Amino acid sequence: MEPVPRIFRRRFSLLVLLVFSTVQATASTLTFSITFKITEYNPPGKRNFPLDNCIFSIRKNDLADSSFTCPDSLEKFILPFGNDYVISIGKSGYVTKRFGVSTKNIPEKREKEPFNEMLVETSLFRLIPGSDYSCLDNPVAKIYFNAAPDVDDFDYDRAYTDSVSRCIQRLMTGQAEAEKDTSQGTLRKKDNGYSLAVYRGDSAVKAENWAAAKMFYQQAHEIKPGEIYPVDQLAACDLHIKREAMKQDYEYDIAAGDSCFLEKKWNDAQKFYLGASGLMPGETYPAKLISFCRTETSLVNKSDTALSANEYSFFIRIADEDLSFGRTKEAARRYRMALAAKPGDLYAKNQLAKISGETKREN
């Protein structure tokens, strides 16, 4: 098959479904020029946007097709005389349209005179699963040389185009209904997705799983950016996550301080308690221990100075509170600190034995 020459292409914006027009006549070179402008069809009231990267196929005299991809929305063909052509325009996800073009039956005398270039503006339908597009298996228009005295140039067969208009109208109606159904389905899906994300976020909040809650509220916010509730909940989650991180750091400093306290490393213990106090200024425990450490530091050169009865009572009270809330690890540490304040204390020993026995049973 002879290659069909193509010339330089430019991008155009197209707003109509199917329009034929002509441009200024050019000197005859025994060829006919036809240009296609392609848009994506949208229902009335919506703009038809230029459709790039369409696949054009051209069949000459029922021979094999020659195909290529057009990088923009406009393509021009220069067709030699004496042939029948079928030009197909398609794209993945869209319905293919076909145009018949005949450059035969041109009087020899007329061949030497100028011909108008034809411009075809057409839109492709998005493919809707289950729809019947069989009427588009045939060309939607037939273009030929019209020898009528008032034309004497290339024209399209109006009677033929009218015969396929009902098919085109049906497809336009189906496209509009599908767009409506899709829009409503998308809205329902959006509402359901938002509600589910909020529900999961609220459930995670009840479980105090702030990281999971933040993830779900973020999903809800992305689905409906205009909703205030997910934004407020995200801020609350960030605050809780920050507090949890501070609490973990606080508990680490307290544990390290207690360890140093038991080893009578008063200066090191003070550093950790000061760190804990800075993280949670409202907590009285580190402030009390800082005072104890300073007292012990001043007595460091005196032999075996015991902590006061008030200090013993303080550790017992804190240990009992930890144990009542199930914080057995912290409770055990504080009972040992009470024993450091009052060596041999039977109550502290019994509580430590009780914790040890419960831990063994759990393991």
GROMACS .gro file of C-alpha atoms in nm:
model
  363
    1MET     CA    1   0.000   0.000   0.000
    2GLU     CA    2   0.127   0.348  -0.084
    3PRO     CA    3   0.194   0.562   0.225
    4VAL     CA    4  -0.057   0.839   0.279
    5PRO     CA    5   0.133   1.168   0.321
    6ARG     CA    6   0.058   1.386   0.622
    7ILE     CA    7   0.154   1.747   0.684
    8PHE     CA    8   0.235   1.957   0.989
    9ARG     CA    9  -0.035   1.944   1.261
   10ARG     CA   10  -0.156   2.209   1.505
   11ARG     CA   11  -0.370   2.181   1.820
   12PHE     CA   12  -0.732   2.308   1.811
   13SER     CA   13  -1.015   2.326   2.062
   14LEU     CA   14  -1.337   2.163   1.947
   15LEU     CA   15  -1.687   2.215   2.086
   16VAL     CA   16  -1.911   2.027   1.843
   17LEU     CA   17  -1.993   1.663   1.776
   18LEU     CA   18  -1.975   1.655   1.397
   19VAL     CA   19  -1.925   1.954   1.166
   20PHE     CA   20  -1.812   1.973   0.805
   21SER     CA   21  -1.661   2.292   0.668
   22THR     CA   22  -1.422   2.403   0.398
   23VAL     CA   23  -1.129   2.640   0.389
   24GLN     CA   24  -0.969   2.841   0.109
   25ALA     CA   25  -0.918   2.653  -0.213
   26THR     CA   26  -0.570   2.547  -0.310
   27ALA     CA   27  -0.422   2.464  -0.647
   28SER     CA   28  -0.494   2.108  -0.751
   29THR     CA   29  -0.214   1.853  -0.717
   30LEU     CA   30  -0.447   1.559  -0.796
   31THR     CA   31  -0.507   1.521  -0.422
   32PHE     CA   32  -0.782   1.604  -0.174
   33SER     CA   33  -0.697   1.750   0.168
   34ILE     CA   34  -0.911   1.665   0.470
   35THR     CA   35  -0.841   1.756   0.833
   36PHE     CA   36  -0.993   1.602   1.145
   37LYS     CA   37  -1.030   1.782   1.477
   38ILE     CA   38  -1.103   1.544   1.765
   39THR     CA   39  -1.262   1.611   2.104
   40GLU     CA   40  -1.399   1.401   2.388
   41TYR     CA   41  -1.778   1.410   2.385
   42ASN     CA   42  -1.955   1.543   2.694
   43PRO     CA   43  -2.330   1.590   2.744
   44PRO     CA   44  -2.484   1.932   2.668
   45GLY     CA   45  -2.378   2.196   2.916
   46LYS     CA   46  -2.030   2.052   2.955
   47ARG     CA   47  -1.729   2.143   2.748
   48ASN     CA   48  -1.585   1.903   2.491
   49PHE     CA   49  -1.210   1.897   2.545
   50PRO     CA   50  -0.952   1.823   2.272
   51LEU     CA   51  -0.860   1.456   2.268
   52ASP     CA   52  -0.490   1.386   2.217
   53ASN     CA   53  -0.308   1.067   2.122
   54CYS     CA   54  -0.590   0.919   1.913
   55ILE     CA   55  -0.512   0.626   1.687
   56PHE     CA   56  -0.583   0.691   1.319
   57SER     CA   57  -0.618   0.404   1.075
   58ILE     CA   58  -0.661   0.442   0.701
   59ARG     CA   59  -0.769   0.172   0.458
   60LYS     CA   60  -0.720   0.229   0.088
   61ASN     CA   61  -0.930   0.030  -0.162
   62ASP     CA   62  -0.999  -0.245   0.095
   63LEU     CA   63  -0.627  -0.312   0.139
   64ALA     CA   64  -0.457  -0.351   0.477
   65ASP     CA   65  -0.490  -0.068   0.729
   66SER     CA   66  -0.208   0.173   0.800
   67SER     CA   67  -0.219   0.302   1.160
   68PHE     CA   68  -0.043   0.572   1.361
   69THR     CA   69  -0.096   0.772   1.680
   70CYS     CA   70  -0.162   1.145   1.654
   71PRO     CA   71   0.008   1.327   1.945
   72ASP     CA   72  -0.247   1.608   1.950
   73SER     CA   73  -0.611   1.670   1.860
   74LEU     CA   74  -0.577   1.753   1.488
   75GLU     CA   75  -0.470   1.544   1.190
   76LYS     CA   76  -0.454   1.629   0.819
   77PHE     CA   77  -0.460   1.381   0.532
   78ILE     CA   78  -0.369   1.446   0.169
   79LEU     CA   79  -0.546   1.179  -0.035
   80PRO     CA   80  -0.453   1.102  -0.399
   81PHE     CA   81  -0.737   1.085  -0.652
   82GLY     CA   82  -0.886   0.762  -0.782
   83ASN     CA   83  -0.922   0.572  -0.454
   84ASP     CA   84  -1.171   0.477  -0.185
   85TYR     CA   85  -1.061   0.530   0.174
   86VAL     CA   86  -1.197   0.443   0.519
   87ILE     CA   87  -1.044   0.656   0.796
   88SER     CA   88  -1.096   0.525   1.150
   89ILE     CA   89  -1.039   0.732   1.463
   90GLY     CA   90  -1.019   0.565   1.803
   91LYS     CA   91  -0.852   0.555   2.140
   92SER     CA   92  -0.841   0.314   2.432
   93GLY     CA   93  -1.156   0.364   2.640
   94TYR     CA   94  -1.344   0.537   2.355
   95VAL     CA   95  -1.571   0.424   2.071
   96THR     CA   96  -1.413   0.425   1.727
   97LYS     CA   97  -1.565   0.639   1.451
   98ARG     CA   98  -1.517   0.576   1.081
   99PHE     CA   99  -1.538   0.805   0.778
  100GLY     CA  100  -1.564   0.697   0.417
  101VAL     CA  101  -1.382   0.915   0.163
  102SER     CA  102  -1.392   0.857  -0.212
  103THR     CA  103  -1.164   1.046  -0.447
  104LYS     CA  104  -1.298   0.866  -0.756
  105ASN     CA  105  -1.522   0.989  -1.037
  106ILE     CA  106  -1.365   1.333  -1.072
  107PRO     CA  107  -1.387   1.465  -1.428
  108GLU     CA  108  -1.045   1.497  -1.583
  109LYS     CA  109  -1.097   1.867  -1.657
  110ARG     CA  110  -1.205   1.932  -1.296
  111GLU     CA  111  -0.900   1.753  -1.155
  112LYS     CA  112  -0.678   2.036  -1.278
  113GLU     CA  113  -0.873   2.308  -1.094
  114PRO     CA  114  -0.841   2.410  -0.725
  115PHE     CA  115  -1.028   2.217  -0.453
  116ASN     CA  116  -1.141   2.333  -0.113
  117GLU     CA  117  -0.985   2.165   0.188
  118MET     CA  118  -1.241   1.997   0.412
  119LEU     CA  119  -1.243   2.028   0.790
  120VAL     CA  120  -1.428   1.760   0.993
  121GLU     CA  121  -1.489   1.832   1.360
  122THR     CA  122  -1.599   1.524   1.554
  123SER     CA  123  -1.616   1.394   1.910
  124LEU     CA  124  -1.556   1.043   2.042
  125PHE     CA  125  -1.786   0.878   2.297
  126ARG     CA  126  -1.636   0.729   2.611
  127LEU     CA  127  -1.687   0.353   2.612
  128ILE     CA  128  -1.970   0.247   2.846
  129PRO     CA  129  -1.973  -0.127   2.923
  130GLY     CA  130  -2.290  -0.297   2.805
  131SER     CA  131  -2.384  -0.029   2.551
  132ASP     CA  132  -2.458  -0.119   2.187
  133TYR     CA  133  -2.222   0.057   1.948
  134SER     CA  134  -2.283  -0.170   1.648
  135CYS     CA  135  -2.428   0.118   1.445
  136LEU     CA  136  -2.079   0.273   1.445
  137ASP     CA  137  -1.931  -0.031   1.272
  138ASN     CA  138  -2.012   0.154   0.949
  139PRO     CA  139  -1.888   0.504   0.862
  140VAL     CA  140  -2.076   0.791   1.028
  141ALA     CA  141  -2.027   0.997   0.711
  142LYS     CA  142  -1.940   0.945   0.346
  143ILE     CA  143  -1.739   1.211   0.164
  144TYR     CA  144  -1.725   1.220  -0.213
  145PHE     CA  145  -1.691   1.449  -0.516
  146ASN     CA  146  -2.025   1.617  -0.577
  147ALA     CA  147  -2.053   1.714  -0.942
  148ALA     CA  148  -2.370   1.922  -0.889
  149PRO     CA  149  -2.323   2.267  -1.051
  150ASP     CA  150  -2.380   2.448  -0.720
  151VAL     CA  151  -2.111   2.237  -0.548
  152ASP     CA  152  -1.857   2.103  -0.797
  153ASP     CA  153  -1.627   2.002  -0.510
  154PHE     CA  154  -1.592   1.749  -0.232
  155ASP     CA  155  -1.897   1.721  -0.011
  156TYR     CA  156  -2.053   1.481   0.238
  157ASP     CA  157  -2.356   1.266   0.169
  158ARG     CA  158  -2.628   1.440   0.372
  159ALA     CA  159  -2.887   1.169   0.322
  160TYR     CA  160  -2.647   0.904   0.451
  161THR     CA  161  -2.546   1.114   0.751
  162ASP     CA  162  -2.913   1.173   0.835
  163SER     CA  163  -2.969   0.798   0.829
  164VAL     CA  164  -2.719   0.744   1.110
  165SER     CA  165  -2.832   1.047   1.310
  166ARG     CA  166  -3.075   0.839   1.517
  167CYS     CA  167  -2.788   0.614   1.620
  168ILE     CA  168  -2.577   0.915   1.718
  169GLN     CA  169  -2.867   1.067   1.912
  170ARG     CA  170  -2.924   0.742   2.099
  171LEU     CA  171  -2.558   0.725   2.194
  172MET     CA  172  -2.563   1.088   2.308
  173THR     CA  173  -2.864   1.016   2.531
  174GLY     CA  174  -2.701   0.701   2.668
  175GLN     CA  175  -2.382   0.892   2.739
  176ALA     CA  176  -2.574   1.158   2.934
  177GLU     CA  177  -2.759   0.896   3.140
  178ALA     CA  178  -2.437   0.706   3.208
  179GLU     CA  179  -2.269   1.029   3.318
  180LYS     CA  180  -2.558   1.093   3.557
  181ASP     CA  181  -2.552   0.740   3.695
  182THR     CA  182  -2.175   0.752   3.732
  183SER     CA  183  -2.193   1.088   3.906
  184GLN     CA  184  -2.458   0.964   4.150
  185GLY     CA  185  -2.268   0.641   4.207
  186THR     CA  186  -1.948   0.832   4.271
  187LEU     CA  187  -2.130   1.057   4.518
  188ARG     CA  188  -2.276   0.757   4.704
  189LYS     CA  189  -1.937   0.589   4.707
  190LYS     CA  190  -1.781   0.910   4.834
  191ASP     CA  191  -2.038   0.943   5.114
  192ASN     CA  192  -1.997   0.578   5.213
  193GLY     CA  193  -1.619   0.604   5.210
  194TYR     CA  194  -1.626   0.918   5.423
  195SER     CA  195  -1.867   0.768   5.676
  196LEU     CA  196  -1.662   0.449   5.703
  197ALA     CA  197  -1.338   0.640   5.753
  198VAL     CA  198  -1.495   0.856   6.027
  199TYR     CA  199  -1.644   0.549   6.198
  200ARG     CA  200  -1.306   0.375   6.199
  201GLY     CA  201  -1.139   0.689   6.328
  202ASP     CA  202  -1.392   0.724   6.611
  203SER     CA  203  -1.346   0.357   6.702
  204ALA     CA  204  -0.970   0.401   6.717
  205VAL     CA  205  -1.017   0.704   6.944
  206LYS     CA  206  -1.225   0.494   7.186
  207ALA     CA  207  -0.938   0.243   7.192
  208GLU     CA  208  -0.692   0.533   7.239
  209ASN     CA  209  -0.507   0.421   6.927
  210TRP     CA  210  -0.424   0.772   6.816
  211ALA     CA  211  -0.197   0.679   6.524
  212ALA     CA  212  -0.469   0.462   6.365
  213ALA     CA  213  -0.732   0.727   6.437
  214LYS     CA  214  -0.518   0.990   6.264
  215MET     CA  215  -0.482   0.767   5.956
  216PHE     CA  216  -0.860   0.718   5.924
  217TYR     CA  217  -0.944   1.085   5.982
  218GLN     CA  218  -0.688   1.176   5.716
  219GLN     CA  219  -0.868   0.943   5.474
  220ALA     CA  220  -1.199   1.111   5.558
  221HIS     CA  221  -1.043   1.455   5.506
  222GLU     CA  222  -0.909   1.355   5.163
  223ILE     CA  223  -1.253   1.226   5.059
  224LYS     CA  224  -1.432   1.542   5.178
  225PRO     CA  225  -1.181   1.823   5.230
  226GLY     CA  226  -1.458   2.068   5.322
  227GLU     CA  227  -1.575   1.878   5.630
  228ILE     CA  228  -1.461   2.028   5.964
  229TYR     CA  229  -1.495   1.719   6.186
  230PRO     CA  230  -1.195   1.525   6.044
  231VAL     CA  231  -0.978   1.838   6.065
  232ASP     CA  232  -1.066   1.889   6.433
  233GLN     CA  233  -1.006   1.522   6.508
  234LEU     CA  234  -0.670   1.528   6.332
  235ALA     CA  235  -0.561   1.815   6.556
  236ALA     CA  236  -0.681   1.624   6.864
  237CYS     CA  237  -0.493   1.311   6.752
  238ASP     CA  238  -0.173   1.510   6.701
  239LEU     CA  239  -0.208   1.648   7.054
  240HIS     CA  240  -0.259   1.301   7.204
  241ILE     CA  241   0.033   1.158   7.005
  242LYS     CA  242   0.255   1.439   7.131
  243ARG     CA  243   0.141   1.378   7.488
  244GLU     CA  244   0.206   1.005   7.456
  245ALA     CA  245   0.557   1.072   7.330
  246MET     CA  246   0.617   1.308   7.623
  247LYS     CA  247   0.473   1.051   7.862
  248GLN     CA  248   0.710   0.783   7.729
  249ASP     CA  249   1.006   1.018   7.772
  250TYR     CA  250   0.883   1.108   8.121
  251GLU     CA  251   0.851   0.744   8.224
  252TYR     CA  252   1.198   0.670   8.086
  253ASP     CA  253   1.353   0.955   8.292
  254ILE     CA  254   1.163   0.845   8.604
  255ALA     CA  255   1.276   0.482   8.567
  256ALA     CA  256   1.636   0.588   8.508
  257GLY     CA  257   1.621   0.827   8.804
  258ASP     CA  258   1.476   0.558   9.032
  259SER     CA  259   1.751   0.318   8.927
  260CYS     CA  260   2.017   0.573   9.014
  261PHE     CA  261   1.834   0.652   9.339
  262LEU     CA  262   1.847   0.289   9.450
  263GLU     CA  263   2.220   0.286   9.377
  264LYS     CA  264   2.255   0.611   9.576
  265LYS     CA  265   2.388   0.793   9.270
  266TRP     CA  266   2.221   1.113   9.383
  267ASN     CA  267   2.359   1.351   9.120
  268ASP     CA  268   2.268   1.120   8.830
  269ALA     CA  269   1.923   1.062   8.979
  270GLN     CA  270   1.868   1.437   9.005
  271LYS     CA  271   1.946   1.484   8.633
  272PHE     CA  272   1.682   1.231   8.531
  273TYR     CA  273   1.422   1.366   8.773
  274LEU     CA  274   1.485   1.719   8.649
  275GLY     CA  275   1.431   1.595   8.292
  276ALA     CA  276   1.104   1.429   8.393
  277SER     CA  277   0.989   1.741   8.576
  278GLY     CA  278   1.054   1.952   8.266
  279LEU     CA  279   0.839   1.720   8.056
  280MET     CA  280   0.548   1.716   8.303
  281PRO     CA  281   0.578   2.014   8.540
  282GLY     CA  282   0.250   1.927   8.713
  283GLU     CA  283   0.378   1.592   8.845
  284THR     CA  284   0.485   1.603   9.212
  285TYR     CA  285   0.684   1.279   9.209
  286PRO     CA  286   1.002   1.405   9.036
  287ALA     CA  287   1.000   1.728   9.241
  288LYS     CA  288   0.985   1.527   9.564
  289LEU     CA  289   1.267   1.296   9.454
  290ILE     CA  290   1.484   1.593   9.352
  291SER     CA  291   1.447   1.723   9.705
  292PHE     CA  292   1.540   1.379   9.847
  293CYS     CA  293   1.848   1.358   9.626
  294ARG     CA  294   1.965   1.703   9.732
  295THR     CA  295   1.919   1.607  10.097
  296GLU     CA  296   2.118   1.287  10.048
  297THR     CA  297   2.390   1.473   9.859
  298SER     CA  298   2.439   1.700  10.157
  299LEU     CA  299   2.466   1.393  10.381
  300VAL     CA  300   2.686   1.187  10.149
  301ASN     CA  301   2.984   1.196  10.385
  302LYS     CA  302   2.778   1.075  10.680
  303SER     CA  303   2.752   0.699  10.727
  304ASP     CA  304   2.429   0.514  10.639
  305THR     CA  305   2.193   0.803  10.684
  306ALA     CA  306   1.841   0.667  10.650
  307LEU     CA  307   1.563   0.855  10.478
  308SER     CA  308   1.296   1.001  10.698
  309ALA     CA  309   0.968   0.832  10.783
  310ASN     CA  310   0.790   1.087  10.565
  311GLU     CA  311   1.000   0.983  10.265
  312TYR     CA  312   0.920   0.616  10.333
  313SER     CA  313   0.550   0.698  10.349
  314PHE     CA  314   0.578   0.885  10.019
  315PHE     CA  315   0.723   0.584   9.835
  316ILE     CA  316   0.467   0.348   9.988
  317ARG     CA  317   0.180   0.576   9.882
  318ILE     CA  318   0.308   0.606   9.524
  319ALA     CA  319   0.375   0.228   9.502
  320ASP     CA  320   0.027   0.143   9.629
  321GLU     CA  321  -0.126   0.381   9.374
  322ASP     CA  322   0.075   0.224   9.090
  323LEU     CA  323  -0.032  -0.123   9.199
  324SER     CA  324  -0.401  -0.025   9.214
  325PHE     CA  325  -0.381   0.083   8.848
  326GLY     CA  326  -0.201  -0.237   8.743
  327ARG     CA  327   0.137  -0.069   8.697
  328THR     CA  328   0.320  -0.356   8.867
  329LYS     CA  329   0.663  -0.276   8.725
  330GLU     CA  330   0.653   0.080   8.857
  331ALA     CA  331   0.502  -0.034   9.188
  332ALA     CA  332   0.782  -0.287   9.245
  333ARG     CA  333   1.043  -0.021   9.182
  334ARG     CA  334   0.884   0.217   9.434
  335TYR     CA  335   0.849  -0.057   9.704
  336ARG     CA  336   1.222  -0.118   9.666
  337MET     CA  337   1.278   0.256   9.713
  338ALA     CA  338   1.063   0.239  10.030
  339LEU     CA  339   1.289  -0.043  10.152
  340ALA     CA  340   1.588   0.181  10.086
  341ALA     CA  341   1.423   0.441  10.308
  342LYS     CA  342   1.326   0.182  10.571
  343PRO     CA  343   1.537  -0.136  10.539
  344GLY     CA  344   1.361  -0.456  10.642
  345ASP     CA  345   1.011  -0.307  10.617
  346LEU     CA  346   0.772  -0.603  10.623
  347TYR     CA  347   0.492  -0.436  10.425
  348ALA     CA  348   0.718  -0.340  10.135
  349LYS     CA  349   0.869  -0.690  10.131
  350ASN     CA  350   0.526  -0.855  10.128
  351GLN     CA  351   0.407  -0.631   9.841
  352LEU     CA  352   0.717  -0.716   9.639
  353ALA     CA  353   0.658  -1.088   9.702
  354LYS     CA  354   0.296  -1.052   9.595
  355ILE     CA  355   0.398  -0.880   9.270
  356SER     CA  356   0.663  -1.143   9.203
  357GLY     CA  357   0.414  -1.427   9.255
  358GLU     CA  358   0.154  -1.268   9.023
  359THR     CA  359   0.418  -1.214   8.756
  360LYS     CA  360   0.524  -1.579   8.772
  361ARG     CA  361   0.163  -1.698   8.739
  362GLU     CA  362   0.110  -1.476   8.433
  363ASN     CA  363   0.421  -1.619   8.268
   0.00000   0.00000   0.00000
